[in-house]
CSV table of C-alpha atoms and ligand atoms in Angstrom, one decimal:
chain,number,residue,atom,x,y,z
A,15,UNK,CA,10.2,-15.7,18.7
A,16,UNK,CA,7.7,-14.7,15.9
A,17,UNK,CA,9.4,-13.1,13.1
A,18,UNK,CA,7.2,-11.0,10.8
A,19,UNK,CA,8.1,-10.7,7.3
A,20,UNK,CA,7.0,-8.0,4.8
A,21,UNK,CA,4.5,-10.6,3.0
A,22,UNK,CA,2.8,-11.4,6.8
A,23,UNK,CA,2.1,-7.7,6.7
A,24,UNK,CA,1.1,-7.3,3.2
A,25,UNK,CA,-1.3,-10.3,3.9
A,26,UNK,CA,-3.0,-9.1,7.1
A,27,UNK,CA,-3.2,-5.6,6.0
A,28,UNK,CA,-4.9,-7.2,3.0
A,29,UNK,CA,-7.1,-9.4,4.9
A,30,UNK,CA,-8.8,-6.8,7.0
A,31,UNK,CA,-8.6,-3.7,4.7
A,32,UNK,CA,-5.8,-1.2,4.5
A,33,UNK,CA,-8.9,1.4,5.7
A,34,UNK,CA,-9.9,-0.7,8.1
A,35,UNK,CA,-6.1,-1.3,9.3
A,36,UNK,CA,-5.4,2.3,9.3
A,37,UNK,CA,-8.8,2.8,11.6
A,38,UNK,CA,-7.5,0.5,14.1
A,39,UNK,CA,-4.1,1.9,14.3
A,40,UNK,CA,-5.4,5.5,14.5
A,41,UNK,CA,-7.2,4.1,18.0
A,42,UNK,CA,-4.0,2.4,18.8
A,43,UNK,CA,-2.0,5.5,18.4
A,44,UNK,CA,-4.7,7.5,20.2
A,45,UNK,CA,-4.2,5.0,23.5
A,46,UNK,CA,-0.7,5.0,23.4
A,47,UNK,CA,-0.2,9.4,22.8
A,48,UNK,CA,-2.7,9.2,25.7
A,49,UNK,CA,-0.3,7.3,28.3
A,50,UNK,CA,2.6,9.6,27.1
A,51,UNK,CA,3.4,10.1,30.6
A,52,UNK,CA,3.5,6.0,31.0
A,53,UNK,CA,6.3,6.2,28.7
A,54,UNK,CA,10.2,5.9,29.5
A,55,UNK,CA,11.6,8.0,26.3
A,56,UNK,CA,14.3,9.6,24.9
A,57,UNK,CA,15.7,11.2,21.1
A,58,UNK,CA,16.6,8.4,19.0
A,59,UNK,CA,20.2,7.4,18.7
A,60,UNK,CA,21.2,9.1,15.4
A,61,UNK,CA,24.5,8.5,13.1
A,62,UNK,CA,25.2,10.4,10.7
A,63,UNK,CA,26.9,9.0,7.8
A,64,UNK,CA,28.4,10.4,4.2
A,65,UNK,CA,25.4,10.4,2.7
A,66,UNK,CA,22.7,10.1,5.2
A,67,UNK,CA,21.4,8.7,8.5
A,68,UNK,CA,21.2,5.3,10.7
A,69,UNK,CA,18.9,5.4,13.9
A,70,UNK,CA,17.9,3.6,16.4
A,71,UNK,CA,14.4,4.4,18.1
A,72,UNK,CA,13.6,2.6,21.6
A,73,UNK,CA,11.1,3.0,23.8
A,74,UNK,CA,9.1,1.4,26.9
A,75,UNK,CA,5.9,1.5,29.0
A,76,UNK,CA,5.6,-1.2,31.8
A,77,UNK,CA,4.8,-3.8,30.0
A,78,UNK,CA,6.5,-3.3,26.7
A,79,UNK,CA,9.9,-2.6,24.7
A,80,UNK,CA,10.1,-1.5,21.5
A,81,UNK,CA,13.1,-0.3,19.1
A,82,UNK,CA,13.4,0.1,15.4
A,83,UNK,CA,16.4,-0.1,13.7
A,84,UNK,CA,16.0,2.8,10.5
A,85,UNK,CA,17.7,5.0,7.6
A,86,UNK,CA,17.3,7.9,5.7
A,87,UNK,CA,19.7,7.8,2.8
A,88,UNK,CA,18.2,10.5,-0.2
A,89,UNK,CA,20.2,9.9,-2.7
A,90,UNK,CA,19.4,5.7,-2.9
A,91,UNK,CA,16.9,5.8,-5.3
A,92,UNK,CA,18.9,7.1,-7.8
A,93,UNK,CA,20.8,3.7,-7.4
A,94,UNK,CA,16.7,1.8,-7.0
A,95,UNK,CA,17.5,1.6,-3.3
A,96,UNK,CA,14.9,3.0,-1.3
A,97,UNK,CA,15.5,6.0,0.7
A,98,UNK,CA,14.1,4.6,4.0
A,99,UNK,CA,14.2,0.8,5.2
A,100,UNK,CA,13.3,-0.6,8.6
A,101,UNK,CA,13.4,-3.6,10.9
A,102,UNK,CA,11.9,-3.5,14.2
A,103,UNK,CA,11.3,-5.6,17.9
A,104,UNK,CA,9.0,-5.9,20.1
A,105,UNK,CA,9.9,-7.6,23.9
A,106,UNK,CA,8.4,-8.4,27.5
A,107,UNK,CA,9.3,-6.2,30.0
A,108,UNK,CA,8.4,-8.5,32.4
A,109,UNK,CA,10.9,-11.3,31.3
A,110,UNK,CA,13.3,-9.3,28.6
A,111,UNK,CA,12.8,-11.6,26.3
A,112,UNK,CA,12.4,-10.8,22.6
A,113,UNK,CA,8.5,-11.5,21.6
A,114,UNK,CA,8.4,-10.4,17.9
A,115,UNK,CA,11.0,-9.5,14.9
A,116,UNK,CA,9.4,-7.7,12.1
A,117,UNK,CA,10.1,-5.9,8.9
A,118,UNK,CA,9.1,-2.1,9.3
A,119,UNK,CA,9.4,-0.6,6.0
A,120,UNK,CA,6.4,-0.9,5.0
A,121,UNK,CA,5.4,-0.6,9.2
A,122,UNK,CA,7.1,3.1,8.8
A,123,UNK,CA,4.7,4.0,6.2
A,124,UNK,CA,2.0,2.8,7.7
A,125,UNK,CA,2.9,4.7,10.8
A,126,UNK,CA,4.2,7.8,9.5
A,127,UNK,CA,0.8,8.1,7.5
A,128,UNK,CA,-1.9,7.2,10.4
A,129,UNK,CA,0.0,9.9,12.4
A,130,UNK,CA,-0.2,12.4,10.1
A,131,UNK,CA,-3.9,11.5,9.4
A,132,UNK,CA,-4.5,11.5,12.8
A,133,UNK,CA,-3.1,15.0,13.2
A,134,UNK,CA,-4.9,16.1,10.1
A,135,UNK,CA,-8.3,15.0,12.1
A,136,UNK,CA,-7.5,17.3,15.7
A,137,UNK,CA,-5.6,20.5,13.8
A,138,UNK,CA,-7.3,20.2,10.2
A,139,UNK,CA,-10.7,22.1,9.6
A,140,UNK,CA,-13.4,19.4,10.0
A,141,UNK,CA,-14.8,19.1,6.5
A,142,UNK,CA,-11.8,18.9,5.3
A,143,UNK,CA,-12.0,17.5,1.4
A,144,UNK,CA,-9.0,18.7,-0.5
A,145,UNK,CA,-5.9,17.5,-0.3
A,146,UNK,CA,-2.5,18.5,-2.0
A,147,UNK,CA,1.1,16.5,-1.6
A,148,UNK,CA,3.9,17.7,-2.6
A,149,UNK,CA,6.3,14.8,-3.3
A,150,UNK,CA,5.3,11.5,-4.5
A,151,UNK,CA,8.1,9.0,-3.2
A,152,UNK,CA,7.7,6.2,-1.6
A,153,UNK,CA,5.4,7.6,1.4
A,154,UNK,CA,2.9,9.5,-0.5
A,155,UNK,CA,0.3,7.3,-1.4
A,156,UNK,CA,0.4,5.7,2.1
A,157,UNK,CA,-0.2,9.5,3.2
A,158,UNK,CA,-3.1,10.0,0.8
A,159,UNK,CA,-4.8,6.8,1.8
A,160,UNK,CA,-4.6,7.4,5.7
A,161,UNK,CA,-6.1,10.7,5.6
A,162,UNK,CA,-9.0,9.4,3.0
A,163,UNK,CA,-9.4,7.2,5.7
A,164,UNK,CA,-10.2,9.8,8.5
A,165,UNK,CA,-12.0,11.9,5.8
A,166,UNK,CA,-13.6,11.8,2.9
A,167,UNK,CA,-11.7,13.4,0.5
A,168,UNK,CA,-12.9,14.9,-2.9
A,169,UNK,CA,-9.7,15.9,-4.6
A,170,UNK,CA,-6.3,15.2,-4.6
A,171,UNK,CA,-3.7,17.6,-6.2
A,172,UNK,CA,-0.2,16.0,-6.3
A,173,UNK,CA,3.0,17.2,-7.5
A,174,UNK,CA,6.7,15.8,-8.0
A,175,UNK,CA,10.1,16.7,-9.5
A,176,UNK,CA,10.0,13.5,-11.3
A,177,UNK,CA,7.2,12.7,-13.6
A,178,UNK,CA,7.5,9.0,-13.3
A,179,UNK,CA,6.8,9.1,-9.7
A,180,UNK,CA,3.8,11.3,-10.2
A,181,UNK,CA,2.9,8.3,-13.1
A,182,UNK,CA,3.2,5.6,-10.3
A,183,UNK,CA,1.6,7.7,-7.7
A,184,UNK,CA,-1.4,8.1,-9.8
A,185,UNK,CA,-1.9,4.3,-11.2
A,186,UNK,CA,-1.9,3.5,-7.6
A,187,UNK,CA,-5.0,5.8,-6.6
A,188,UNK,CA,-6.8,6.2,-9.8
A,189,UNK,CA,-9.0,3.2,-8.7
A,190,UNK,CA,-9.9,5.9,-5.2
A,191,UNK,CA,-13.0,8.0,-5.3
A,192,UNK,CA,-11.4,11.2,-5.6
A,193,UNK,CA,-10.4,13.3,-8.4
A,194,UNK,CA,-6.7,13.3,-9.0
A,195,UNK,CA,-5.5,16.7,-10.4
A,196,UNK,CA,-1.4,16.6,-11.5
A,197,UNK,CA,0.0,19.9,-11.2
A,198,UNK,CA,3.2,21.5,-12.1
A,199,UNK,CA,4.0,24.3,-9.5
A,200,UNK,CA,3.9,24.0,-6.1
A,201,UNK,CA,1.5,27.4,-5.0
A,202,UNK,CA,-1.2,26.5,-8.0
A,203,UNK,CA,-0.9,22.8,-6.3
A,204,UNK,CA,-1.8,23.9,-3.0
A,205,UNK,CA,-4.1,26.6,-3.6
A,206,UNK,CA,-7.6,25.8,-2.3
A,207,UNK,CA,-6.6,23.1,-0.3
A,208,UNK,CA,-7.6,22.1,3.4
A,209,UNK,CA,-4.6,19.7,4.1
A,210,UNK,CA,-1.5,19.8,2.4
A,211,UNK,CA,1.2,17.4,2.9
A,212,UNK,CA,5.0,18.2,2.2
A,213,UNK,CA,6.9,14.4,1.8
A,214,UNK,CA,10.0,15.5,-0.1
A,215,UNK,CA,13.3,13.8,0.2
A,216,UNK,CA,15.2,17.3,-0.7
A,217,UNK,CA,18.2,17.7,1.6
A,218,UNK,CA,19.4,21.2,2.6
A,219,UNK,CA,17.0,23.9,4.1
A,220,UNK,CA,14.3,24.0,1.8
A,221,UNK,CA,11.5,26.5,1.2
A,222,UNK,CA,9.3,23.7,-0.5
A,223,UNK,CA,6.4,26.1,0.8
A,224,UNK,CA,6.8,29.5,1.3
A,225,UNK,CA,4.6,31.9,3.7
A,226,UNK,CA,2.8,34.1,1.6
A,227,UNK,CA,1.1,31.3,-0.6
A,228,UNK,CA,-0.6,29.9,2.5
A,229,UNK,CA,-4.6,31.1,3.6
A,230,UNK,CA,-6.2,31.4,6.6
A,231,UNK,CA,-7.4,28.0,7.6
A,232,UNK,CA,-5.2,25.4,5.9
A,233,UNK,CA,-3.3,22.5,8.0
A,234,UNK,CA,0.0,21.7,6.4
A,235,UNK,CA,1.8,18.1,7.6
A,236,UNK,CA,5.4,18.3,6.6
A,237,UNK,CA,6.9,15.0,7.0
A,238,UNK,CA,10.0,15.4,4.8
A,239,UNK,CA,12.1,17.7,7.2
A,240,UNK,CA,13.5,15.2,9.9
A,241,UNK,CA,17.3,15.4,10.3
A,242,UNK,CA,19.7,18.3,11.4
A,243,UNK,CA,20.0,20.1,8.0
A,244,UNK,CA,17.2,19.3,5.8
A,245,UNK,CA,13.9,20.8,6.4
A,246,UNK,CA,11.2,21.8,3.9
A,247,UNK,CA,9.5,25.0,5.2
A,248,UNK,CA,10.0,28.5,5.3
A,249,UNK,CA,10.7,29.6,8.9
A,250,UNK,CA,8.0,32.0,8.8
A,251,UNK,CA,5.2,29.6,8.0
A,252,UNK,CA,6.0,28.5,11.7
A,253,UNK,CA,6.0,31.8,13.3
A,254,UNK,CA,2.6,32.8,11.7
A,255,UNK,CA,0.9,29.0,12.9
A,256,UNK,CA,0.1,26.9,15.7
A,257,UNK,CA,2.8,24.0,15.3
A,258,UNK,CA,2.7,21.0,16.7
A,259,UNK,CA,5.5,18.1,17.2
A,260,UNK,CA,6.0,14.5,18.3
A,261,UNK,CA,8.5,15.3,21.0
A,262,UNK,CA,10.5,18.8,21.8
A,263,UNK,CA,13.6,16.7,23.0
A,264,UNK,CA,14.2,15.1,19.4
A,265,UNK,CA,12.2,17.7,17.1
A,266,UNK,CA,14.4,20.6,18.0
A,267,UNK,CA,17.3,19.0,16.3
A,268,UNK,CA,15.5,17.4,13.2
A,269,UNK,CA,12.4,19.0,13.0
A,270,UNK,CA,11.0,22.3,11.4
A,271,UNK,CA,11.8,23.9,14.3
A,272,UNK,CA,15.5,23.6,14.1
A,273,UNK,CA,15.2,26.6,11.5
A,274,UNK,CA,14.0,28.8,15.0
A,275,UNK,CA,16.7,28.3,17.1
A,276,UNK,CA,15.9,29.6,20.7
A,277,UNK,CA,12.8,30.9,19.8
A,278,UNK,CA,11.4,27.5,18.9
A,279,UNK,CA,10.2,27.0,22.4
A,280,UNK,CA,7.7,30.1,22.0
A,281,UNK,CA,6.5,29.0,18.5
A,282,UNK,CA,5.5,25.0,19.3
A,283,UNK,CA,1.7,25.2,20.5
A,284,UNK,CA,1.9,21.5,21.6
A,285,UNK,CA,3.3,18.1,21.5
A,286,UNK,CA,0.7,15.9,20.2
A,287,UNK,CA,-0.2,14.2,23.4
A,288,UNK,CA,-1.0,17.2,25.2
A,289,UNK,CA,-3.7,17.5,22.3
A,290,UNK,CA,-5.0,13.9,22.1
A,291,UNK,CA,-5.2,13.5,26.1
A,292,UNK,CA,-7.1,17.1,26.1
A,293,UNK,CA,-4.4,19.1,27.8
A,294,UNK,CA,-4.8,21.5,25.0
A,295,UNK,CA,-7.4,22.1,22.2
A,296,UNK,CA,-6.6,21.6,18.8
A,297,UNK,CA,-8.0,23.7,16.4
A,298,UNK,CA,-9.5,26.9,17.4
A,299,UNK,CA,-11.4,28.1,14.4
A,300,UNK,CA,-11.5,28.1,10.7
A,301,UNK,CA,-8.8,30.8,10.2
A,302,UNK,CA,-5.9,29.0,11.7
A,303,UNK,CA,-3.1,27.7,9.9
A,304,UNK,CA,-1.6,24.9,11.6
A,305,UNK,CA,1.2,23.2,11.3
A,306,UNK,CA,1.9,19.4,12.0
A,307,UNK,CA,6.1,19.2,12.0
A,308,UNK,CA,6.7,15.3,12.0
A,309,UNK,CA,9.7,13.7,12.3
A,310,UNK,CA,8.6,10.7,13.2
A,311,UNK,CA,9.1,9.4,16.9
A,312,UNK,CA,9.3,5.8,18.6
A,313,UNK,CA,5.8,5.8,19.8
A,314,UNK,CA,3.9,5.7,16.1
A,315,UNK,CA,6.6,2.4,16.1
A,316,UNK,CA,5.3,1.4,19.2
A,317,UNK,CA,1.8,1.3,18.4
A,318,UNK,CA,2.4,-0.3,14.9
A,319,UNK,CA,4.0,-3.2,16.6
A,320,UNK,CA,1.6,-3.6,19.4
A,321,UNK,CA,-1.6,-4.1,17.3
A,322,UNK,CA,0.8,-5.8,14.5
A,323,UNK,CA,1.8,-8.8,17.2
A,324,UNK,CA,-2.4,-8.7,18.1
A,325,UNK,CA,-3.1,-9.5,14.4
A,326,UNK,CA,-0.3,-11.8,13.9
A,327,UNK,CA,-1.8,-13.7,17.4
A,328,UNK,CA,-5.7,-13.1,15.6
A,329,UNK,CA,-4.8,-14.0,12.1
A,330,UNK,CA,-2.2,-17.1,13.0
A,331,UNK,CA,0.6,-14.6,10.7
A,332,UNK,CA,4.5,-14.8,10.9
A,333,UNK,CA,6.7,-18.1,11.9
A,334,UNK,CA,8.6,-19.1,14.7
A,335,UNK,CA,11.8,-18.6,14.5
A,336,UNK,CA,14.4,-20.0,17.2
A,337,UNK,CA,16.7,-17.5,18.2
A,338,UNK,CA,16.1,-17.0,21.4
A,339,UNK,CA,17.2,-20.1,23.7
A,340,UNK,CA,13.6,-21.9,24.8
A,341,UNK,CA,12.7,-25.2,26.5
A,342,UNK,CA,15.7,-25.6,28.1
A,343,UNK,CA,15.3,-28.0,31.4
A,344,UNK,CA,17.9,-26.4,33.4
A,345,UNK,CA,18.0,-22.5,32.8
A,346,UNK,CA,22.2,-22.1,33.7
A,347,UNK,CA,23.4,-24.7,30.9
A,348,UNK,CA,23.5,-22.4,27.7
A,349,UNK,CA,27.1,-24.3,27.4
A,350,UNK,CA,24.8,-27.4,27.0
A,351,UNK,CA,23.3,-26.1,23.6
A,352,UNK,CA,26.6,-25.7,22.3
A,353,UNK,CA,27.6,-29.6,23.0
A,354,UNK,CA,24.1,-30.8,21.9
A,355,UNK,CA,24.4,-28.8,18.5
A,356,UNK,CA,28.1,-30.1,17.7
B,421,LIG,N1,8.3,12.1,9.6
B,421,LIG,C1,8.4,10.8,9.5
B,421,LIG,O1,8.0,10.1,10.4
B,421,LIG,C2,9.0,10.2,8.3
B,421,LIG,C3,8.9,8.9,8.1
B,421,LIG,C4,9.4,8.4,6.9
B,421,LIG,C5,10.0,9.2,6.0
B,421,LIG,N2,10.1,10.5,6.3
B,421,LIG,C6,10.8,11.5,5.3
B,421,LIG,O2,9.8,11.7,4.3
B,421,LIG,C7,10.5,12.1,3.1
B,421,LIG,C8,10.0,11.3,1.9
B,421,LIG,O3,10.4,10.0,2.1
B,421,LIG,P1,10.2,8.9,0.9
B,421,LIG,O4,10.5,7.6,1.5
B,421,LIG,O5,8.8,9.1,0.3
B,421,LIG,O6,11.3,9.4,-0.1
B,421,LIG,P2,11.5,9.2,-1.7
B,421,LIG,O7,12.9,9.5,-2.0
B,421,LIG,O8,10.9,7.9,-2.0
B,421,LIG,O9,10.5,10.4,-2.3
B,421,LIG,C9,10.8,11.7,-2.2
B,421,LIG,C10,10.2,12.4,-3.4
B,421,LIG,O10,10.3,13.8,-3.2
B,421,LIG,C11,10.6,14.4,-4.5
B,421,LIG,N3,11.1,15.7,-4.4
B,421,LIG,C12,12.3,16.1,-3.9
B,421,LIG,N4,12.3,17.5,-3.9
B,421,LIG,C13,11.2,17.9,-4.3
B,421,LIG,C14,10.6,19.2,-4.5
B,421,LIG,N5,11.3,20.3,-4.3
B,421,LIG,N6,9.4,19.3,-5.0
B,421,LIG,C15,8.7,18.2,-5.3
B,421,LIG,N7,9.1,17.0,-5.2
B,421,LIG,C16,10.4,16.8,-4.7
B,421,LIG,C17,11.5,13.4,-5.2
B,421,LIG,O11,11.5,13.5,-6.6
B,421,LIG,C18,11.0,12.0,-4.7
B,421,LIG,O12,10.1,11.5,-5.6
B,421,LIG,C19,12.0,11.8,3.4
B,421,LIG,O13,12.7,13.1,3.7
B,421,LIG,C20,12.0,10.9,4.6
B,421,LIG,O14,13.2,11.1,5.4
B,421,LIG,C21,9.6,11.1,7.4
């Protein structure tokens, strides 16, 4: 089985360009949203522990398996642990047999970031140029670079509870073509601009963003509210917006959306396939505020490890690893490995 390890994917991401990487998973997610209906899926399995969450996130078309083992645990960086750390497989329908192991931390980043770039380009305003994030953890800059991917962005306004993350957040894109403006509240940071990301780790029901500071025609991706409990928006933002999710199934639980209770159902415009197989339009005009409430759902995982396992194949990445029986000349003697090993 090829096993993928975090410097494979720091090598071929480097190899062909993290824009150019981002570009081709954008089409990859595009094709994959677009055979939604292909797709056996379900919530992922969550467990919820002391001081944060454990999932599991499968999901199949007919020719391939995926699951990703991941956690959400806020309060590890105060112990330099990251917050969220991933491994994931990929497997033949066909056969069942495992075809790829790979690290997915960096993969959920990736991910997280092309879908929120690519939701950016259907429910953002097309000219989009400013962008504002409000938390500057671990996900942030892969956020910033996906969308400068899809556009071209002019300014960047960023903000964070803790300086030193703004500090690493802005050595990393200070070598970028856009102007990177600190700021030090939340409704100056946001003011004037097209997109604005929320990526806090804050648990508890949050109002990182409240209502009345948003105008007609922003596009807010909030990406930090994704577990029963801990969501970052003010409930009205969503009833004044066209919102749209991953999957209703899993978002009514983590999402936004929890904060609406039975009237969620009324207030979510979409699911993103509807808009990216043209069920539905995206944005209607220049006035709209919309609302992308991600929580991140086993497709974007899918998708990652699909065109991760074409690289790998392209770009000769990863090793072979045995750990699946292989080359055995008679099928029913597993026992046989056993006595051939001792
Ligand atoms: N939707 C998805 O698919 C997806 C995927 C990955 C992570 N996430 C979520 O995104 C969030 C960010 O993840 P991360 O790995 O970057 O976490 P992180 O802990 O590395 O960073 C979070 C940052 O938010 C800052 N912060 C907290 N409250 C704030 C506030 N009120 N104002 C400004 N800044 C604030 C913290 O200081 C920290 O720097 C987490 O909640 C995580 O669960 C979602």
């Amino acid at each position: 089985m090829l096993v993928l390890e975090i410097s494979d994917i720091c090598a071929m991401v480097t190899k062909i360009g993290l824009k150019n990487f981002y570009i081709q998973l954008c089409e990859y997610l595009t094709e994959d949203f677009k055979h939604w209906e292909q797709f056996s899926k379900s919530p992922r399995h969550a467990v919820y522990v002391a001081n944060g969450v454990i999932e599991l996130m499968p999901i199949c078309n007919g020719t391939l398996y995926t699951f990703k083992y991941v956690n959400g645990h806020p309060n590890n960086t105060r112990d330099n642990k990251l917050n969220v750390v991933a491994v994931g497989m990929l497997a033949d329908v066909a056969s069942g047999y495992p075809l790829m192991l790979s690290e997915m931390t960096l993969l959920t980043g990736l991910r997280t970031a092309a879908t929120s770039a690519l939701t950016s380009k259907i429910l953002a305003r097309k000219q989009s140029k400013r962008l504002a994030i409000i938390g500057c953890g671990a996900q942030s800059e892969f956020q910033v670079l996906a969308h400068h991917a899809l556009f071209d962005l002019s300014e960047v306004r960023y903000i964070d509870l803790d300086p030193r993350a703004m500090e690493r957040f802005s050595q990393h894109l200070r070598p970028e073509s856009f102007t990177l403006l600190p700021m030090t509240d939340i409704q100056t940071a946001i003011e004037g601009a097209d997109i604005i990301i929320t990526a806090t780790a804050a648990t508890g029901k949050q109002h990182v963003l409240k209502h009345g500071w948003l105008k007609p025609g922003q596009h807010v991706s909030g990406i930090g509210g994704d577990s029963p409990g801990k969501t970052e928006l003010d409930p009205d933002i969503l009833k004044h917006s066209k919102v749209v999710i991953e999957y209703f199934p899993q978002t009514i639980h983590e999402g936004e959306i929890q904060n609406l209770g039975d009237l969620a159902k009324e207030y979510v415009y979409a699911e993103l396939w509807e808009i990216l197989s043209g069920h539905k339009p995206g944005r209607k005009d220049d006035l709209e505020i919309t609302v992308f409430d991600s929580v991140g759902f086993a497709l974007e995982d899918f998708s990652i490890l699909r065109l991760c396992y074409q690289l790998a194949q392209e770009h000769h990445s990863g090793k072979m690893l045995n750990l699946i029986p292989n080359g055995m000349s008679d099928c029913k003697n597993l026992f046989g490995l056993l006595r051939e090993k001792t």
